[in-house]
Amino acid sequence: MIAALLLLLPLPLLLYMAAPRIREMLSSGVCTSPVQLPGKVAVVTGANTGIGKETAKELAKRGARVYLACRDVQKGELVAKEIQTKTGNQQVLVRKLDLADTRSIRAFAQGFLAEEKQLHILINNAGVMMCPYSKTVDGFEMHMGVNHLGHFLLTHLLLEKLKASAPARVVNVSSLAHFLGRLNFHNLQGEKFYNAGLAYCQSKLANVLFTQELARRLKGSGVTTYAVHPGSVNSELTRYSTFMTCMWWLFSCFLKTPEQGAQTSLHCALTEGLERLSGEYFRIPPLLCRQPSLLQEDSTCAAPRNHPHQSRSLGPGGA
């Protein structure tokens, strides 16, 4: 017993020493697209923190007019000023968007459509994770309401503008967790039983299925859409779960930074030649993923593809 404990003693030190290499492996894959965006317009939801903030910063750096669509406008204004200072791009705007309230979503869309003539990039990035049971203003379970239904409505309201601005792209930030998701239509709002983890997984599966169906319906329109897994990122996403916050802190040396986590979204938003891959699910290696829609067999779901294929990846060091 003592011998076993002695053998385990060096383990924390070894993990600490290996952490930089492990993090490098998990964060391999960088968007190296040289595409510049002068004259282009982009909307990023949840852009006042984490992955959304880094995504918006990079789009602004490339010259786009970027809208930070966020619930906390005051925090968004501070982030906008930071991005303007760092990029030299003064076309970084903040607009109120609460994805838990369809009235707020409609108000954002109405204001944007009145303000802008074009929309080239829509990044549905905002999300919640591991929330205690609660509902949106309109009575939807919070994960499904914010992560999927809110973005579904936002995309629908902006769709004609995207079509008119083609070529245009929609990027839906999903998660590897969608593989654990099942769309339970008999308990979609979590009223019969509720598990925060499963609710999150279900909403992320809905993101992937939405991406596939949207791609099918938009075929030939010049608007393409992609679902992405950003990886395990050290961000505020775990703020609703004490357990997940502790786990994130414990393994923080292995987690990606928000800037690294933004690379998959940027890859799908910027890289040329991805049009033929519309509807696909992208992730960072070395994770190996199978066809997302195969996990959802309910015939009431919107048209998952009927042929298996592997999801796409950002290769190490490049897009």
Coordinates of N, CA, C and O in Angstrom, one line a residue, residues 43-127:
V43 N -22.3 39.7 -37.3 CA -23.0 39.7 -36.0 C -22.5 38.6 -35.2 O -22.5 37.4 -35.7
V44 N -22.1 38.8 -33.9 CA -21.6 37.8 -33.0 C -22.4 37.8 -31.8 O -22.4 38.9 -31.1
T45 N -23.1 36.8 -31.4 CA -23.9 36.8 -30.2 C -23.0 36.4 -29.0 O -22.0 35.6 -29.2
G46 N -23.3 36.9 -27.8 CA -22.5 36.6 -26.7 C -21.0 37.1 -26.8 O -20.1 36.4 -26.4
A47 N -20.9 38.3 -27.5 CA -19.5 38.7 -27.8 C -18.9 39.6 -26.7 O -17.8 40.2 -27.0
N48 N -19.5 39.6 -25.6 CA -18.9 40.5 -24.5 C -18.0 39.7 -23.6 O -17.5 40.2 -22.6
T49 N -17.7 38.4 -23.9 CA -16.8 37.6 -23.1 C -16.4 36.3 -23.9 O -17.0 36.0 -24.9
G50 N -15.3 35.7 -23.4 CA -14.9 34.4 -23.9 C -14.7 34.3 -25.4 O -14.1 35.1 -26.0
I51 N -15.2 33.2 -25.9 CA -15.0 32.9 -27.3 C -15.6 33.9 -28.2 O -15.0 34.3 -29.2
G52 N -16.8 34.4 -27.9 CA -17.4 35.4 -28.7 C -16.6 36.7 -28.8 O -16.5 37.3 -29.9
K53 N -16.0 37.1 -27.7 CA -15.2 38.3 -27.7 C -14.0 38.1 -28.6 O -13.7 39.0 -29.4
E54 N -13.3 37.0 -28.5 CA -12.2 36.8 -29.3 C -12.5 36.6 -30.8 O -11.8 37.1 -31.7
T55 N -13.7 36.1 -31.1 CA -14.1 36.0 -32.5 C -14.4 37.3 -33.0 O -14.0 37.7 -34.1
A56 N -15.1 38.2 -32.3 CA -15.4 39.5 -32.7 C -14.2 40.3 -32.9 O -14.1 41.1 -33.9
K57 N -13.2 40.2 -32.0 CA -11.9 40.9 -32.1 C -11.2 40.6 -33.4 O -10.7 41.5 -34.1
E58 N -11.2 39.3 -33.8 CA -10.5 38.9 -35.0 C -11.2 39.4 -36.2 O -10.6 39.9 -37.2
L59 N -12.5 39.4 -36.2 CA -13.3 39.9 -37.4 C -13.1 41.4 -37.5 O -13.0 41.9 -38.6
A60 N -13.0 42.1 -36.4 CA -12.8 43.5 -36.4 C -11.4 43.8 -36.9 O -11.1 44.8 -37.7
K61 N -10.4 43.0 -36.5 CA -9.0 43.2 -36.9 C -8.9 43.0 -38.4 O -8.1 43.7 -39.0
R62 N -9.8 42.2 -39.0 CA -9.7 42.0 -40.5 C -10.6 43.1 -41.2 O -10.7 43.0 -42.4
G63 N -11.1 44.0 -40.5 CA -11.8 45.2 -41.2 C -13.3 45.1 -41.2 O -13.9 46.0 -41.8
A64 N -13.9 44.1 -40.6 CA -15.4 44.0 -40.7 C -16.1 45.0 -39.8 O -15.5 45.5 -38.8
R65 N -17.3 45.3 -40.1 CA -18.2 46.1 -39.2 C -18.8 45.1 -38.3 O -19.6 44.2 -38.8
V66 N -18.5 45.1 -37.0 CA -18.9 44.0 -36.1 C -20.0 44.4 -35.1 O -19.7 45.4 -34.4
Y67 N -21.0 43.7 -35.0 CA -22.1 43.9 -34.0 C -21.9 42.9 -32.8 O -21.9 41.7 -33.1
L68 N -21.7 43.5 -31.6 CA -21.6 42.6 -30.4 C -23.1 42.5 -29.9 O -23.6 43.5 -29.3
A69 N -23.7 41.4 -30.1 CA -25.1 41.2 -29.7 C -25.1 40.5 -28.3 O -24.8 39.3 -28.3
C70 N -25.3 41.3 -27.3 CA -25.2 40.7 -25.9 C -26.3 41.2 -25.0 O -26.8 42.3 -25.2
R71 N -26.5 40.5 -23.9 CA -27.5 40.8 -22.9 C -27.0 42.0 -22.0 O -27.8 42.9 -21.7
D72 N -25.7 41.9 -21.7 CA -25.2 42.9 -20.8 C -24.5 44.0 -21.6 O -23.4 43.9 -22.0
V73 N -25.3 45.1 -21.9 CA -24.8 46.1 -22.8 C -23.7 46.9 -22.2 O -22.7 47.3 -22.9
Q74 N -23.7 47.1 -20.9 CA -22.6 47.9 -20.3 C -21.3 47.2 -20.4 O -20.3 47.8 -20.8
K75 N -21.3 45.9 -20.2 CA -20.1 45.1 -20.3 C -19.7 45.0 -21.8 O -18.5 45.1 -22.1
G76 N -20.7 45.0 -22.7 CA -20.4 45.0 -24.1 C -19.7 46.2 -24.6 O -18.8 46.2 -25.4
E77 N -20.1 47.4 -24.0 CA -19.5 48.6 -24.4 C -18.0 48.7 -24.0 O -17.2 49.2 -24.7
L78 N -17.7 48.1 -22.8 CA -16.3 48.1 -22.4 C -15.5 47.2 -23.3 O -14.4 47.5 -23.7
V79 N -16.1 46.1 -23.7 CA -15.4 45.1 -24.7 C -15.2 45.8 -26.0 O -14.2 45.7 -26.7
A80 N -16.3 46.5 -26.5 CA -16.2 47.2 -27.8 C -15.0 48.2 -27.8 O -14.3 48.3 -28.8
K81 N -14.9 49.0 -26.7 CA -13.8 50.0 -26.6 C -12.5 49.3 -26.6 O -11.5 49.7 -27.3
E82 N -12.4 48.1 -25.9 CA -11.2 47.4 -25.9 C -10.8 46.9 -27.3 O -9.6 47.0 -27.7
I83 N -11.8 46.4 -28.0 CA -11.5 45.9 -29.4 C -11.1 47.0 -30.3 O -10.2 46.9 -31.2
Q84 N -11.8 48.1 -30.2 CA -11.5 49.3 -31.0 C -10.1 49.8 -30.8 O -9.3 50.1 -31.7
T85 N -9.6 49.8 -29.6 CA -8.3 50.2 -29.2 C -7.2 49.2 -29.8 O -6.2 49.6 -30.3
K86 N -7.5 47.9 -29.6 CA -6.5 46.9 -30.0 C -6.4 46.7 -31.5 O -5.4 46.4 -32.1
T87 N -7.6 46.9 -32.2 CA -7.6 46.7 -33.7 C -7.5 47.9 -34.5 O -7.2 47.9 -35.7
G88 N -7.9 49.1 -33.9 CA -7.9 50.3 -34.7 C -9.2 50.4 -35.5 O -9.4 51.4 -36.2
N89 N -10.1 49.5 -35.4 CA -11.3 49.5 -36.1 C -12.4 50.1 -35.2 O -12.8 49.5 -34.2
Q90 N -12.9 51.2 -35.6 CA -14.0 51.9 -34.8 C -15.4 51.4 -35.1 O -16.3 51.8 -34.4
Q91 N -15.5 50.5 -36.1 CA -16.8 50.0 -36.4 C -17.2 48.7 -35.6 O -17.5 47.7 -36.2
V92 N -17.1 48.9 -34.3 CA -17.5 47.8 -33.4 C -18.6 48.3 -32.6 O -18.5 49.2 -31.8
L93 N -19.8 47.8 -32.8 CA -21.0 48.3 -32.2 C -21.7 47.3 -31.3 O -21.6 46.1 -31.4
V94 N -22.4 47.8 -30.3 CA -23.0 47.0 -29.3 C -24.5 47.1 -29.4 O -25.0 48.3 -29.4
R95 N -25.2 46.0 -29.4 CA -26.7 46.1 -29.4 C -27.2 45.0 -28.4 O -26.7 44.0 -28.2
K96 N -28.3 45.4 -27.8 CA -29.0 44.6 -26.8 C -29.6 43.3 -27.4 O -30.3 43.4 -28.4
L97 N -29.3 42.2 -26.9 CA -29.9 40.9 -27.3 C -29.9 39.9 -26.2 O -28.9 39.5 -25.6
D98 N -31.2 39.6 -25.7 CA -31.4 38.6 -24.7 C -32.1 37.4 -25.3 O -33.2 37.5 -25.7
L99 N -31.3 36.4 -25.5 CA -31.8 35.2 -26.2 C -32.9 34.4 -25.4 O -33.5 33.5 -25.9
A100 N -33.1 34.8 -24.2 CA -34.1 34.2 -23.3 C -35.4 34.9 -23.4 O -36.3 34.6 -22.7
D101 N -35.5 35.9 -24.4 CA -36.7 36.7 -24.5 C -36.9 36.9 -26.0 O -36.2 37.7 -26.6
T102 N -38.0 36.3 -26.6 CA -38.2 36.5 -28.0 C -38.5 37.9 -28.4 O -38.2 38.4 -29.5
R103 N -39.0 38.7 -27.5 CA -39.3 40.1 -27.8 C -38.0 40.9 -28.0 O -37.8 41.7 -28.8
S104 N -37.0 40.5 -27.2 CA -35.6 41.1 -27.3 C -35.0 40.7 -28.6 O -34.4 41.5 -29.3
I105 N -35.2 39.5 -29.0 CA -34.6 39.0 -30.2 C -35.2 39.7 -31.4 O -34.5 40.1 -32.4
R106 N -36.5 39.8 -31.4 CA -37.2 40.5 -32.5 C -36.9 42.0 -32.5 O -36.7 42.6 -33.6
A107 N -36.7 42.6 -31.4 CA -36.3 44.0 -31.3 C -34.9 44.2 -31.9 O -34.6 45.2 -32.6
F108 N -34.0 43.3 -31.6 CA -32.6 43.3 -32.1 C -32.7 43.2 -33.6 O -32.0 44.0 -34.4
A109 N -33.4 42.2 -34.1 CA -33.4 42.0 -35.6 C -34.1 43.2 -36.3 O -33.6 43.6 -37.3
Q110 N -35.1 43.7 -35.7 CA -35.8 44.9 -36.3 C -34.8 46.1 -36.4 O -34.7 46.8 -37.4
G111 N -34.1 46.3 -35.3 CA -33.2 47.4 -35.3 C -32.0 47.2 -36.3 O -31.6 48.1 -37.0
F112 N -31.5 46.0 -36.3 CA -30.4 45.7 -37.2 C -30.8 45.8 -38.7 O -30.1 46.4 -39.5
L113 N -32.0 45.3 -39.0 CA -32.5 45.4 -40.4 C -32.7 46.8 -40.9 O -32.5 47.1 -42.0
A114 N -33.1 47.7 -39.9 CA -33.3 49.1 -40.3 C -32.0 49.8 -40.4 O -31.9 50.8 -41.1
E115 N -31.0 49.3 -39.7 CA -29.7 50.0 -39.7 C -28.7 49.6 -40.7 O -27.9 50.4 -41.2
E116 N -28.7 48.3 -41.1 CA -27.8 47.7 -42.1 C -28.4 47.2 -43.3 O -29.5 46.7 -43.3
K117 N -27.7 47.4 -44.4 CA -28.2 46.9 -45.7 C -27.7 45.5 -46.0 O -28.2 44.9 -46.9
Q118 N -26.6 45.1 -45.3 CA -26.1 43.8 -45.6 C -25.7 43.0 -44.3 O -25.6 43.6 -43.2
L119 N -25.6 41.7 -44.4 CA -25.1 40.9 -43.3 C -24.4 39.7 -44.0 O -25.0 38.9 -44.7
H120 N -23.1 39.6 -43.7 CA -22.3 38.5 -44.4 C -21.9 37.4 -43.5 O -21.7 36.3 -43.9
I121 N -21.8 37.7 -42.2 CA -21.4 36.6 -41.2 C -22.3 36.7 -40.0 O -22.4 37.8 -39.3
L122 N -22.9 35.6 -39.6 CA -23.7 35.5 -38.4 C -23.1 34.4 -37.6 O -23.1 33.2 -38.0
I123 N -22.6 34.7 -36.4 CA -22.0 33.7 -35.6 C -22.9 33.5 -34.3 O -22.9 34.4 -33.4
N124 N -23.6 32.4 -34.2 CA -24.5 32.1 -33.1 C -23.7 31.5 -32.0 O -23.6 30.3 -31.9
N125 N -23.1 32.3 -31.2 CA -22.0 31.9 -30.2 C -22.6 31.8 -28.8 O -22.1 30.9 -28.0
A126 N -23.5 32.6 -28.4 CA -23.9 32.7 -27.0 C -24.5 31.4 -26.5 O -25.1 30.6 -27.3
G127 N -24.4 31.2 -25.2 CA -25.0 29.9 -24.7 C -24.9 29.9 -23.2 O -24.2 30.7 -22.6

